[in-house]
XYZ file of N, CA, C and O in Angstrom:
824
model
N 7.276 99.488 132.010
C 8.196 98.703 132.839
C 7.932 99.026 134.310
O 7.720 100.188 134.672
N 7.930 97.997 135.152
C 7.623 98.173 136.563
C 8.871 97.981 137.430
O 9.734 97.161 137.134
N 8.915 98.755 138.521
C 9.970 98.619 139.524
C 9.348 98.452 140.893
O 8.241 98.962 141.159
N 10.051 97.754 141.768
C 9.603 97.593 143.149
C 9.701 98.925 143.890
O 10.632 99.702 143.683
N 8.748 99.155 144.771
C 8.778 100.322 145.648
C 9.074 99.835 147.060
O 8.376 98.956 147.581
N 10.119 100.400 147.672
C 10.555 99.985 148.998
C 10.195 101.030 150.038
O 10.148 102.233 149.738
N 9.966 100.551 151.254
C 9.885 101.452 152.394
C 11.295 101.697 152.905
O 12.240 100.986 152.543
N 11.454 102.701 153.759
C 12.784 103.030 154.257
C 13.389 101.901 155.077
O 14.613 101.752 155.147
N 12.544 101.068 155.682
C 13.053 99.948 156.480
C 13.350 98.707 155.642
O 13.686 97.651 156.173
N 13.226 98.800 154.311
C 13.595 97.699 153.426
C 12.447 96.832 152.961
O 12.647 95.948 152.120
N 11.222 97.066 153.447
C 10.073 96.263 153.028
C 9.629 96.645 151.618
O 9.651 97.812 151.253
N 9.218 95.658 150.836
C 8.622 95.916 149.518
C 7.145 96.197 149.729
O 6.405 95.367 150.278
N 6.708 97.371 149.300
C 5.318 97.754 149.567
C 4.491 97.888 148.292
O 3.322 98.290 148.353
N 5.082 97.554 147.139
C 4.308 97.620 145.910
C 5.189 97.769 144.687
O 6.406 97.578 144.741
N 4.543 98.095 143.569
C 5.235 98.313 142.304
C 4.783 99.631 141.701
O 3.709 100.140 142.026
N 5.621 100.173 140.825
C 5.276 101.402 140.117
C 5.796 101.307 138.690
O 6.880 100.758 138.452
N 5.008 101.814 137.761
C 5.414 101.804 136.351
C 6.283 103.013 136.065
O 5.998 104.124 136.513
N 7.360 102.793 135.315
C 8.250 103.894 134.927
C 8.227 104.033 133.411
O 7.962 103.080 132.684
N 8.513 105.222 132.937
C 8.466 105.513 131.512
C 9.725 104.977 130.826
O 10.851 105.303 131.209
N 9.527 104.156 129.791
C 10.666 103.608 129.056
C 11.370 104.670 128.219
O 12.548 104.538 127.910
N 10.666 105.743 127.871
C 11.280 106.816 127.084
C 12.210 107.675 127.928
O 12.933 108.518 127.394
N 12.191 107.476 129.244
C 13.057 108.250 130.140
C 14.131 107.370 130.766
O 15.296 107.774 130.880
N 13.766 106.144 131.151
C 14.674 105.296 131.912
C 15.260 104.131 131.118
O 16.103 103.402 131.647
N 14.861 103.961 129.873
C 15.317 102.786 129.127
C 15.976 103.158 127.801
O 15.855 102.426 126.812
N 16.653 104.285 127.749
C 17.367 104.682 126.544
C 18.745 104.032 126.511
O 19.269 103.600 127.547
N 19.337 103.967 125.322
C 20.717 103.495 125.195
C 21.640 104.689 125.469
O 21.669 105.640 124.694
N 22.389 104.666 126.575
C 23.160 105.865 126.986
C 24.188 106.297 125.946
O 24.867 105.476 125.338
N 24.289 107.610 125.768
C 25.274 108.207 124.862
C 26.340 108.925 125.687
O 26.054 109.906 126.376
N 27.571 108.427 125.611
C 28.659 109.011 126.392
C 28.975 110.434 125.961
O 29.300 111.282 126.792
N 28.900 110.701 124.650
C 29.239 112.034 124.170
C 28.281 113.076 124.722
O 28.685 114.189 125.091
N 27.011 112.731 124.831
C 26.007 113.661 125.343
C 26.212 113.917 126.837
O 26.155 115.058 127.307
N 26.493 112.855 127.584
C 26.728 113.000 129.022
C 27.980 113.827 129.285
O 28.000 114.693 130.154
N 29.050 113.561 128.496
C 30.292 114.310 128.681
C 30.093 115.785 128.372
O 30.637 116.655 129.061
N 29.296 116.078 127.359
C 29.052 117.475 126.982
C 28.355 118.243 128.099
O 28.733 119.371 128.426
N 27.366 117.620 128.705
C 26.602 118.318 129.750
C 27.401 118.406 131.051
O 27.359 119.417 131.747
N 28.165 117.364 131.387
C 28.991 117.420 132.597
C 30.058 118.506 132.461
O 30.311 119.267 133.407
N 30.680 118.608 131.292
C 31.674 119.660 131.064
C 31.042 121.038 131.194
O 31.642 121.962 131.752
N 29.827 121.192 130.690
C 29.104 122.462 130.811
C 28.824 122.799 132.269
O 29.034 123.937 132.717
N 28.387 121.802 133.052
C 28.103 122.049 134.467
C 29.364 122.460 135.231
O 29.335 123.398 136.035
N 30.463 121.763 134.980
C 31.703 122.072 135.694
C 32.249 123.433 135.284
O 32.832 124.152 136.105
N 32.070 123.801 134.010
C 32.515 125.120 133.554
C 31.713 126.227 134.234
O 32.271 127.254 134.624
N 30.426 126.016 134.379
C 29.579 127.026 135.036
C 29.905 127.159 136.522
O 29.652 128.212 137.126
N 30.472 126.113 137.118
C 30.811 126.162 138.539
C 32.118 126.898 138.822
O 32.376 127.284 139.964
N 32.967 127.074 137.802
C 34.244 127.751 138.021
C 34.023 129.210 138.416
O 33.212 129.911 137.797
N 34.756 129.662 139.393
C 34.579 131.033 139.873
C 35.202 132.058 138.934
O 34.709 133.161 138.797
N 36.312 131.719 138.313
C 36.942 132.624 137.365
C 37.510 133.880 137.991
O 37.580 134.929 137.359
N 37.943 133.805 139.248
C 38.479 134.985 139.944
C 40.000 135.079 139.857
O 40.601 135.931 140.508
N 40.637 134.203 139.101
C 42.090 134.225 138.965
C 42.509 135.439 138.126
O 41.961 135.673 137.061
N 43.476 136.198 138.640
C 43.937 137.386 137.919
C 45.333 137.761 138.387
O 45.644 137.700 139.574
N 46.179 138.140 137.435
C 47.516 138.621 137.764
C 47.603 140.109 137.438
O 46.748 140.660 136.737
N 48.663 140.750 137.928
C 48.831 142.186 137.703
C 49.500 142.445 136.347
O 50.529 141.861 136.029
N 48.897 143.319 135.598
C 49.487 143.737 134.333
C 50.350 144.979 134.575
O 50.494 145.449 135.705
N 50.907 145.545 133.506
C 51.736 146.747 133.646
C 50.942 147.905 134.240
O 51.491 148.742 134.952
N 49.662 147.942 133.947
C 48.836 149.037 134.452
C 48.535 148.890 135.939
O 48.145 149.859 136.592
N 48.703 147.682 136.493
C 48.325 147.431 137.887
C 49.482 147.572 138.865
O 49.258 147.824 140.053
N 50.723 147.373 138.418
C 51.846 147.416 139.345
C 52.166 148.869 139.707
O 51.914 149.796 138.935
N 52.727 149.027 140.878
C 53.080 150.372 141.357
C 54.545 150.647 141.034
O 55.461 150.187 141.719
N 54.784 151.385 139.960
C 56.129 151.747 139.522
C 56.146 153.205 139.070
O 55.119 153.750 138.682
N 57.321 153.787 139.115
C 57.447 155.139 138.589
C 57.311 155.127 137.074
O 57.664 154.165 136.406
N 56.815 156.194 136.541
C 56.659 156.283 135.098
C 57.855 156.912 134.404
O 57.862 157.060 133.188
N 58.870 157.292 135.175
C 60.030 157.956 134.576
C 60.962 156.957 133.902
O 60.971 155.774 134.228
N 61.728 157.429 132.978
C 62.669 156.571 132.265
C 63.774 156.122 133.208
O 64.262 156.890 134.040
N 64.193 154.859 133.074
C 65.139 154.275 134.015
C 66.497 154.977 133.952
O 67.107 155.279 134.980
N 66.991 155.192 132.764
C 68.260 155.920 132.558
C 68.243 156.460 131.135
O 67.339 156.127 130.340
N 69.214 157.246 130.828
C 69.184 157.916 129.525
C 69.301 156.914 128.381
O 69.800 155.800 128.547
N 68.845 157.344 127.225
C 68.718 156.450 126.083
C 70.081 155.991 125.557
O 70.251 154.824 125.252
N 71.060 156.890 125.493
C 72.342 156.559 124.852
C 73.509 156.823 125.812
O 73.368 157.534 126.804
N 74.624 156.217 125.475
C 75.858 156.518 126.178
C 76.158 155.674 127.387
O 77.210 155.807 127.991
N 75.262 154.763 127.748
C 75.508 153.944 128.950
C 76.110 152.586 128.608
O 76.626 151.899 129.483
N 76.019 152.171 127.338
C 76.495 150.842 126.961
C 75.527 149.741 127.330
O 75.853 148.557 127.209
N 74.358 150.097 127.788
C 73.349 149.104 128.191
C 72.184 149.138 127.204
O 72.068 150.035 126.376
N 71.316 148.154 127.344
C 70.153 148.091 126.465
C 69.213 149.252 126.745
O 69.212 149.825 127.843
N 68.437 149.616 125.734
C 67.509 150.726 125.882
C 66.272 150.280 126.669
O 65.632 149.278 126.327
N 65.941 150.991 127.727
C 64.752 150.692 128.531
C 64.050 151.989 128.885
O 64.690 153.041 128.991
N 62.742 151.836 129.110
C 61.964 153.008 129.520
C 61.403 152.787 130.922
O 62.058 153.107 131.904
N 60.239 152.167 131.038
C 59.595 151.983 132.333
C 60.066 150.700 133.001
O 60.370 149.701 132.336
N 60.101 150.696 134.315
C 60.490 149.488 135.066
C 59.308 148.556 135.304
O 59.450 147.537 135.975
N 58.121 148.888 134.771
C 56.943 148.037 134.966
C 56.824 146.952 133.909
O 55.861 146.187 133.918
N 57.783 146.854 133.000
C 57.707 145.850 131.944
C 57.951 144.446 132.520
O 58.595 144.298 133.565
N 57.465 143.402 131.855
C 57.525 142.054 132.440
C 58.925 141.509 132.690
O 59.108 140.670 133.573
N 59.952 141.957 131.953
C 61.271 141.353 132.130
C 61.992 141.809 133.397
O 63.021 141.251 133.756
N 61.454 142.808 134.102
C 62.074 143.263 135.349
C 61.315 142.722 136.557
O 60.091 142.583 136.526
N 62.051 142.454 137.607
C 61.432 141.994 138.846
C 60.497 143.081 139.384
O 60.884 144.246 139.477
N 59.296 142.685 139.743
C 58.310 143.655 140.209
C 57.446 144.221 139.104
O 56.511 144.983 139.361
N 57.757 143.855 137.857
C 56.962 144.343 136.733
C 55.689 143.539 136.550
O 55.471 142.510 137.204
N 54.833 144.018 135.664
C 53.572 143.325 135.409
C 53.773 142.072 134.580
O 54.769 141.912 133.875
N 52.805 141.169 134.660
C 52.876 139.913 133.914
C 52.279 140.123 132.523
O 51.223 140.733 132.378
N 52.965 139.601 131.524
C 52.472 139.716 130.151
C 51.469 138.616 129.854
O 51.746 137.437 130.090
N 50.321 138.984 129.357
C 49.268 138.040 128.948
C 48.874 137.102 130.086
O 48.674 135.896 129.880
N 48.772 137.624 131.297
C 48.397 136.817 132.448
C 46.899 136.558 132.506
O 46.127 137.110 131.715
N 46.459 135.696 133.431
C 45.026 135.409 133.554
C 44.260 136.627 134.058
O 44.780 137.428 134.841
N 43.031 136.748 133.616
C 42.168 137.853 134.039
C 40.837 137.281 134.525
O 40.441 136.178 134.128
N 40.153 138.004 135.378
C 38.856 137.564 135.895
C 37.850 137.481 134.753
O 37.700 138.423 133.979
N 37.180 136.338 134.669
C 36.184 136.169 133.614
C 35.249 135.024 133.987
O 35.555 134.223 134.884
N 34.140 134.971 133.328
C 33.190 133.878 133.523
C 33.507 132.751 132.551
O 33.715 132.983 131.360
N 33.542 131.515 133.063
C 33.780 130.352 132.213
C 32.479 129.755 131.677
O 32.504 128.774 130.937
N 31.348 130.334 132.074
C 30.053 129.766 131.709
C 29.755 129.965 130.225
O 30.163 130.955 129.621
N 29.056 128.996 129.684
C 28.532 129.110 128.321
C 27.171 128.425 128.309
O 26.740 127.868 129.325
N 26.482 128.476 127.216
C 25.128 127.931 127.171
C 25.055 126.736 126.235
O 25.801 126.649 125.250
N 24.153 125.823 126.573
C 23.798 124.726 125.672
C 22.273 124.672 125.630
O 21.600 125.106 126.578
N 21.694 124.145 124.574
C 20.231 124.142 124.455
C 19.546 123.357 125.575
O 20.066 122.348 126.068
N 18.361 123.819 125.955
C 17.599 123.143 127.001
C 17.229 121.711 126.594
O 17.178 120.815 127.439
N 16.975 121.510 125.307
C 16.619 120.168 124.843
C 17.785 119.195 125.011
O 17.588 118.017 125.316
N 18.998 119.693 124.834
C 20.181 118.845 125.031
C 20.331 118.490 126.504
O 20.631 117.342 126.858
N 20.115 119.452 127.382
C 20.217 119.188 128.820
C 19.163 118.183 129.281
O 19.446 117.280 130.080
N 17.931 118.328 128.760
C 16.861 117.398 129.133
C 17.145 115.994 128.604
O 16.932 114.992 129.307
N 17.672 115.904 127.382
C 17.998 114.597 126.818
C 19.127 113.929 127.598
O 19.097 112.716 127.857
N 20.135 114.720 127.988
C 21.243 114.170 128.772
C 20.755 113.671 130.128
O 21.263 112.669 130.653
N 19.765 114.354 130.709
C 19.211 113.905 131.983
C 18.514 112.556 131.825
O 18.649 111.667 132.678
N 17.798 112.370 130.728
C 17.178 111.065 130.456
C 18.240 109.971 130.306
O 18.070 108.861 130.811
N 19.329 110.308 129.624
C 20.392 109.316 129.431
C 21.097 108.990 130.745
O 21.508 107.847 130.968
N 21.259 109.981 131.622
C 21.876 109.722 132.924
C 20.992 108.802 133.770
O 21.492 107.888 134.450
N 19.693 109.019 133.718
C 18.764 108.133 134.429
C 18.794 106.728 133.833
O 18.721 105.729 134.562
N 18.937 106.654 132.506
C 19.001 105.351 131.846
C 20.277 104.595 132.207
O 20.277 103.362 132.262
N 21.370 105.331 132.453
C 22.620 104.691 132.886
C 22.404 103.950 134.195
O 22.801 102.787 134.352
N 21.777 104.608 135.160
C 21.536 103.971 136.459
C 20.574 102.796 136.329
O 20.714 101.785 137.025
N 19.596 102.941 135.439
C 18.656 101.837 135.228
C 19.366 100.653 134.589
O 19.162 99.496 134.983
N 20.226 100.922 133.616
C 20.948 99.859 132.926
C 21.907 99.134 133.866
O 22.105 97.926 133.761
N 22.513 99.889 134.797
C 23.458 99.297 135.752
C 22.766 98.678 136.963
O 23.430 98.177 137.869
N 21.438 98.746 136.975
C 20.629 98.225 138.095
C 21.003 98.916 139.408
O 21.102 98.286 140.467
N 21.214 100.229 139.303
C 21.556 101.033 140.469
C 20.445 102.032 140.805
O 20.688 103.010 141.510
N 19.246 101.776 140.294
C 18.118 102.674 140.528
C 17.165 102.025 141.518
O 16.809 100.851 141.382
N 16.748 102.805 142.525
C 15.827 102.308 143.542
C 14.732 103.339 143.779
O 14.989 104.546 143.777
N 13.503 102.865 143.987
C 12.368 103.733 144.274
C 11.966 103.524 145.731
O 11.676 102.394 146.151
N 11.968 104.601 146.508
C 11.492 104.565 147.896
C 10.134 105.247 147.969
O 9.842 106.178 147.214
N 9.329 104.796 148.917
C 7.994 105.364 149.066
C 8.063 106.833 149.475
O 7.409 107.691 148.879
N 8.872 107.152 150.488
C 8.999 108.539 150.956
C 10.259 108.677 151.790
O 10.741 107.703 152.379
N 10.788 109.892 151.836
C 11.949 110.195 152.675
C 11.445 110.872 153.948
O 11.421 112.096 154.052
N 11.049 110.089 154.922
C 10.528 110.648 156.174
C 11.121 109.900 157.362
O 11.329 108.680 157.301
N 11.385 110.637 158.425
C 11.868 110.069 159.678
C 11.067 110.667 160.829
O 10.684 111.843 160.783
N 10.873 109.863 161.865
C 10.139 110.363 163.028
C 10.993 111.286 163.886
O 10.470 112.151 164.591
N 12.324 111.108 163.828
C 13.242 111.959 164.576
C 14.552 112.071 163.801
O 14.928 111.162 163.070
N 15.262 113.186 163.956
C 16.492 113.403 163.166
C 17.697 112.667 163.743
O 18.625 113.271 164.267
N 17.705 111.335 163.620
C 18.769 110.511 164.168
C 19.573 109.872 163.033
O 19.049 109.047 162.271
N 20.846 110.237 162.925
C 21.692 109.697 161.864
C 21.915 108.200 162.034
O 21.924 107.457 161.053
N 22.061 107.743 163.280
C 22.289 106.313 163.513
C 21.112 105.482 163.008
O 21.292 104.407 162.417
N 19.899 105.980 163.216
C 18.717 105.275 162.737
C 18.723 105.188 161.215
O 18.442 104.134 160.632
N 19.092 106.276 160.560
C 19.111 106.303 159.098
C 20.214 105.410 158.536
O 20.022 104.744 157.518
N 21.365 105.365 159.208
C 22.464 104.496 158.771
C 22.033 103.031 158.808
O 22.351 102.246 157.898
N 21.298 102.644 159.827
C 20.807 101.261 159.916
C 19.847 100.941 158.775
O 19.869 99.835 158.222
N 19.013 101.905 158.411
C 18.115 101.710 157.267
C 18.912 101.531 155.972
O 18.590 100.678 155.147
N 19.947 102.343 155.813
C 20.757 102.269 154.593
C 21.524 100.953 154.509
O 21.742 100.429 153.419
N 21.941 100.427 155.644
C 22.607 99.118 155.649
C 21.650 98.050 155.157
O 22.006 97.164 154.363
N 20.397 98.116 155.605
C 19.388 97.162 155.151
C 19.085 97.295 153.670
O 18.797 96.299 152.989
N 19.169 98.526 153.142
C 18.921 98.760 151.722
C 20.172 98.598 150.867
O 20.119 98.751 149.646
N 21.323 98.330 151.496
C 22.619 98.178 150.824
C 23.010 99.455 150.074
O 23.461 99.415 148.925
N 22.837 100.565 150.742
C 23.206 101.863 150.172
C 24.413 102.406 150.927
O 24.337 102.663 152.128
N 25.515 102.587 150.211
C 26.710 103.176 150.812
C 27.062 104.512 150.168
O 27.587 105.399 150.826
N 26.802 104.618 148.876
C 27.159 105.819 148.124
C 25.997 106.097 147.182
O 25.793 105.377 146.209
N 25.225 107.145 147.468
C 23.992 107.330 146.707
C 23.589 108.796 146.641
O 23.957 109.617 147.492
N 22.823 109.095 145.598
C 22.118 110.374 145.477
C 20.641 110.089 145.694
O 20.067 109.212 145.043
N 20.024 110.849 146.588
C 18.614 110.664 146.907
C 17.840 111.882 146.421
O 18.126 113.011 146.825
N 16.873 111.635 145.550
C 16.072 112.707 144.971
C 14.683 112.655 145.583
O 13.950 111.665 145.412
N 14.350 113.716 146.316
C 13.047 113.790 146.957
C 12.098 114.688 146.193
O 12.425 115.217 145.131
N 10.912 114.856 146.748
C 9.915 115.729 146.133
C 10.340 117.188 146.305
O 11.473 117.482 146.676
N 9.411 118.111 146.041
C 9.769 119.534 146.098
C 10.247 119.949 147.489
O 11.105 120.806 147.622
N 9.699 119.337 148.537
C 10.119 119.608 149.912
C 10.559 118.307 150.559
O 9.800 117.340 150.590
N 11.785 118.264 151.088
C 12.302 117.077 151.762
C 12.069 117.222 153.263
O 12.268 118.299 153.836
N 11.631 116.132 153.870
C 11.331 116.121 155.304
C 12.520 116.655 156.114
O 13.661 116.270 155.888
N 12.240 117.575 157.054
C 13.302 118.231 157.814
C 14.108 117.237 158.642
O 15.338 117.328 158.697
N 13.455 116.284 159.298
C 14.172 115.292 160.103
C 15.099 114.446 159.228
O 16.240 114.157 159.602
N 14.616 114.062 158.057
C 15.436 113.262 157.148
C 16.629 114.072 156.660
O 17.759 113.569 156.605
N 16.395 115.341 156.323
C 17.470 116.185 155.806
C 18.550 116.402 156.859
O 19.745 116.408 156.547
N 18.160 116.579 158.095
C 19.144 116.773 159.162
C 19.928 115.489 159.434
O 21.133 115.525 159.688
N 19.262 114.358 159.401
C 19.936 113.092 159.689
C 20.919 112.724 158.585
O 22.037 112.280 158.848
N 20.535 112.922 157.329
C 21.385 112.502 156.222
C 22.552 113.464 156.004
O 23.551 113.097 155.365
N 22.463 114.673 156.539
C 23.541 115.649 156.338
C 24.847 115.224 157.008
O 25.905 115.751 156.675
N 24.784 114.291 157.950
C 25.988 113.814 158.629
C 26.629 112.611 157.941
O 27.612 112.074 158.439
N 26.070 112.175 156.818
C 26.608 111.027 156.091
C 27.291 111.562 154.834
O 26.614 112.004 153.896
N 28.624 111.549 154.759
C 29.327 112.219 153.646
C 29.135 111.571 152.285
O 29.331 112.231 151.263
N 28.764 110.292 152.232
C 28.641 109.609 150.945
C 27.203 109.578 150.424
O 26.916 108.933 149.420
N 26.299 110.273 151.099
C 24.900 110.335 150.671
C 24.539 111.794 150.411
O 24.716 112.650 151.278
N 24.061 112.072 149.208
C 23.606 113.419 148.850
C 22.090 113.412 148.686
O 21.505 112.412 148.259
N 21.464 114.528 149.003
C 20.025 114.674 148.795
C 19.760 115.917 147.956
O 20.433 116.937 148.117
N 18.774 115.816 147.075
C 18.368 116.935 146.240
C 16.857 116.925 146.092
O 16.255 115.847 145.980
N 16.223 118.095 146.087
C 14.819 118.141 145.677
C 14.729 117.903 144.179
O 15.715 118.063 143.454
N 13.569 117.532 143.708
C 13.431 117.128 142.310
C 13.765 118.258 141.351
O 14.277 118.019 140.252
N 13.540 119.503 141.770
C 13.839 120.624 140.878
C 15.343 120.857 140.725
O 15.778 121.583 139.826
N 16.180 120.237 141.567
C 17.621 120.412 141.473
C 18.354 119.246 140.841
O 19.591 119.222 140.812
N 17.628 118.267 140.320
C 18.278 117.082 139.755
C 19.101 117.473 138.530
O 18.688 118.299 137.720
N 20.295 116.882 138.410
C 21.195 117.219 137.311
C 22.080 116.024 136.964
O 22.208 115.072 137.749
N 22.682 116.070 135.791
C 23.452 114.949 135.256
C 24.688 114.659 136.105
O 24.981 113.507 136.434
N 25.426 115.710 136.485
C 26.691 115.514 137.201
C 26.474 114.803 138.539
O 27.195 113.853 138.872
N 25.492 115.248 139.316
C 25.256 114.639 140.628
C 24.747 113.205 140.505
O 25.024 112.373 141.372
N 23.992 112.907 139.448
C 23.530 111.533 139.246
C 24.706 110.602 138.964
O 24.804 109.507 139.526
N 25.632 111.046 138.114
C 26.731 110.176 137.692
C 27.833 110.048 138.741
O 28.564 109.058 138.739
N 27.980 111.036 139.623
C 29.094 110.994 140.579
C 28.835 110.051 141.747
O 29.755 109.714 142.481
N 27.611 109.609 141.929
C 27.286 108.655 142.988
C 26.955 107.290 142.399
O 26.464 107.186 141.282
N 27.221 106.231 143.170
C 27.023 104.872 142.668
C 25.548 104.548 142.456
O 25.169 103.966 141.442
N 24.718 104.889 143.419
C 23.303 104.532 143.374
C 22.440 105.780 143.251
O 22.832 106.867 143.675
N 21.262 105.585 142.674
C 20.276 106.656 142.549
C 18.989 106.194 143.223
O 18.437 105.146 142.862
N 18.542 106.970 144.188
C 17.322 106.646 144.929
C 16.324 107.782 144.713
O 16.630 108.944 144.965
N 15.135 107.428 144.233
C 14.107 108.417 143.920
C 12.863 108.110 144.742
O 12.439 106.944 144.829
N 12.275 109.131 145.355
C 11.021 108.918 146.068
C 9.870 108.793 145.079
O 9.970 109.229 143.922
N 8.777 108.205 145.524
C 7.627 108.011 144.640
C 7.087 109.354 144.124
O 6.778 109.514 142.948
N 7.006 110.334 145.018
C 6.522 111.650 144.607
C 7.464 112.325 143.617
O 7.018 112.962 142.653
N 8.779 112.184 143.821
C 9.756 112.786 142.906
C 9.712 112.116 141.543
O 9.901 112.777 140.517
N 9.456 110.812 141.512
C 9.386 110.097 140.241
C 8.250 110.634 139.373
O 8.414 110.847 138.166
N 7.102 110.879 139.980
C 5.962 111.409 139.231
C 6.271 112.800 138.680
O 5.964 113.112 137.522
N 6.901 113.643 139.505
C 7.250 114.995 139.055
C 8.324 114.961 137.975
O 8.289 115.753 137.025
N 9.273 114.037 138.108
C 10.363 113.932 137.138
C 9.843 113.484 135.773
O 10.240 113.999 134.735
N 8.956 112.498 135.778
C 8.392 112.030 134.514
C 7.528 113.100 133.869
O 7.529 113.261 132.645
N 6.805 113.844 134.673
C 5.984 114.940 134.137
C 6.867 116.008 133.499
O 6.515 116.591 132.474
N 8.023 116.250 134.102
C 8.941 117.281 133.590
C 9.634 116.849 132.304
O 9.843 117.652 131.397
N 9.988 115.574 132.183
C 10.808 115.114 131.060
C 10.007 114.548 129.888
O 10.572 114.268 128.848
N 8.717 114.360 130.037
C 7.918 113.832 128.937
C 7.712 114.892 127.878
O 7.563 116.055 128.163
């Protein structure tokens, strides 16, 4: 299957063949949801923690004598039912990360690419290069390409001028090809891949 290759100024400069085994699959929602949930779980910091009985600063002596007061029996004031006491079964610092097979992650990436292809939201650009790091110049190019909300996947090294210019546009994300992932592809409306990144991506996923 062939797709048009565009220059940054909107000109069509040729065609390129894409792999149907990567970009033309029937998307599976369950697979995409599984990998997105895994990515978001790995991103959680897990630093939430409350003080237990061992953490609060309280005296260890008995509050009052066991019998003869007419009150309930109590020992330490660090128990959860007293103000200033530790929390029972509170959250503790932990990692939320878990693992899924590499083959599942690679398959989900193919399905995410197929989603953009099916929705006709996939575009191939010749290269991500600018002569000077001017955001206004890049915005004009994006208007011509009808890009408002997009993820742009470049080759292993993205041009410094382009990276500086696009960093001021909040609805456009850029990633080198080695950082491509399911969550970032799905969270943006359009997917833009450079010619060099496409070759590396197909080599990686075949």
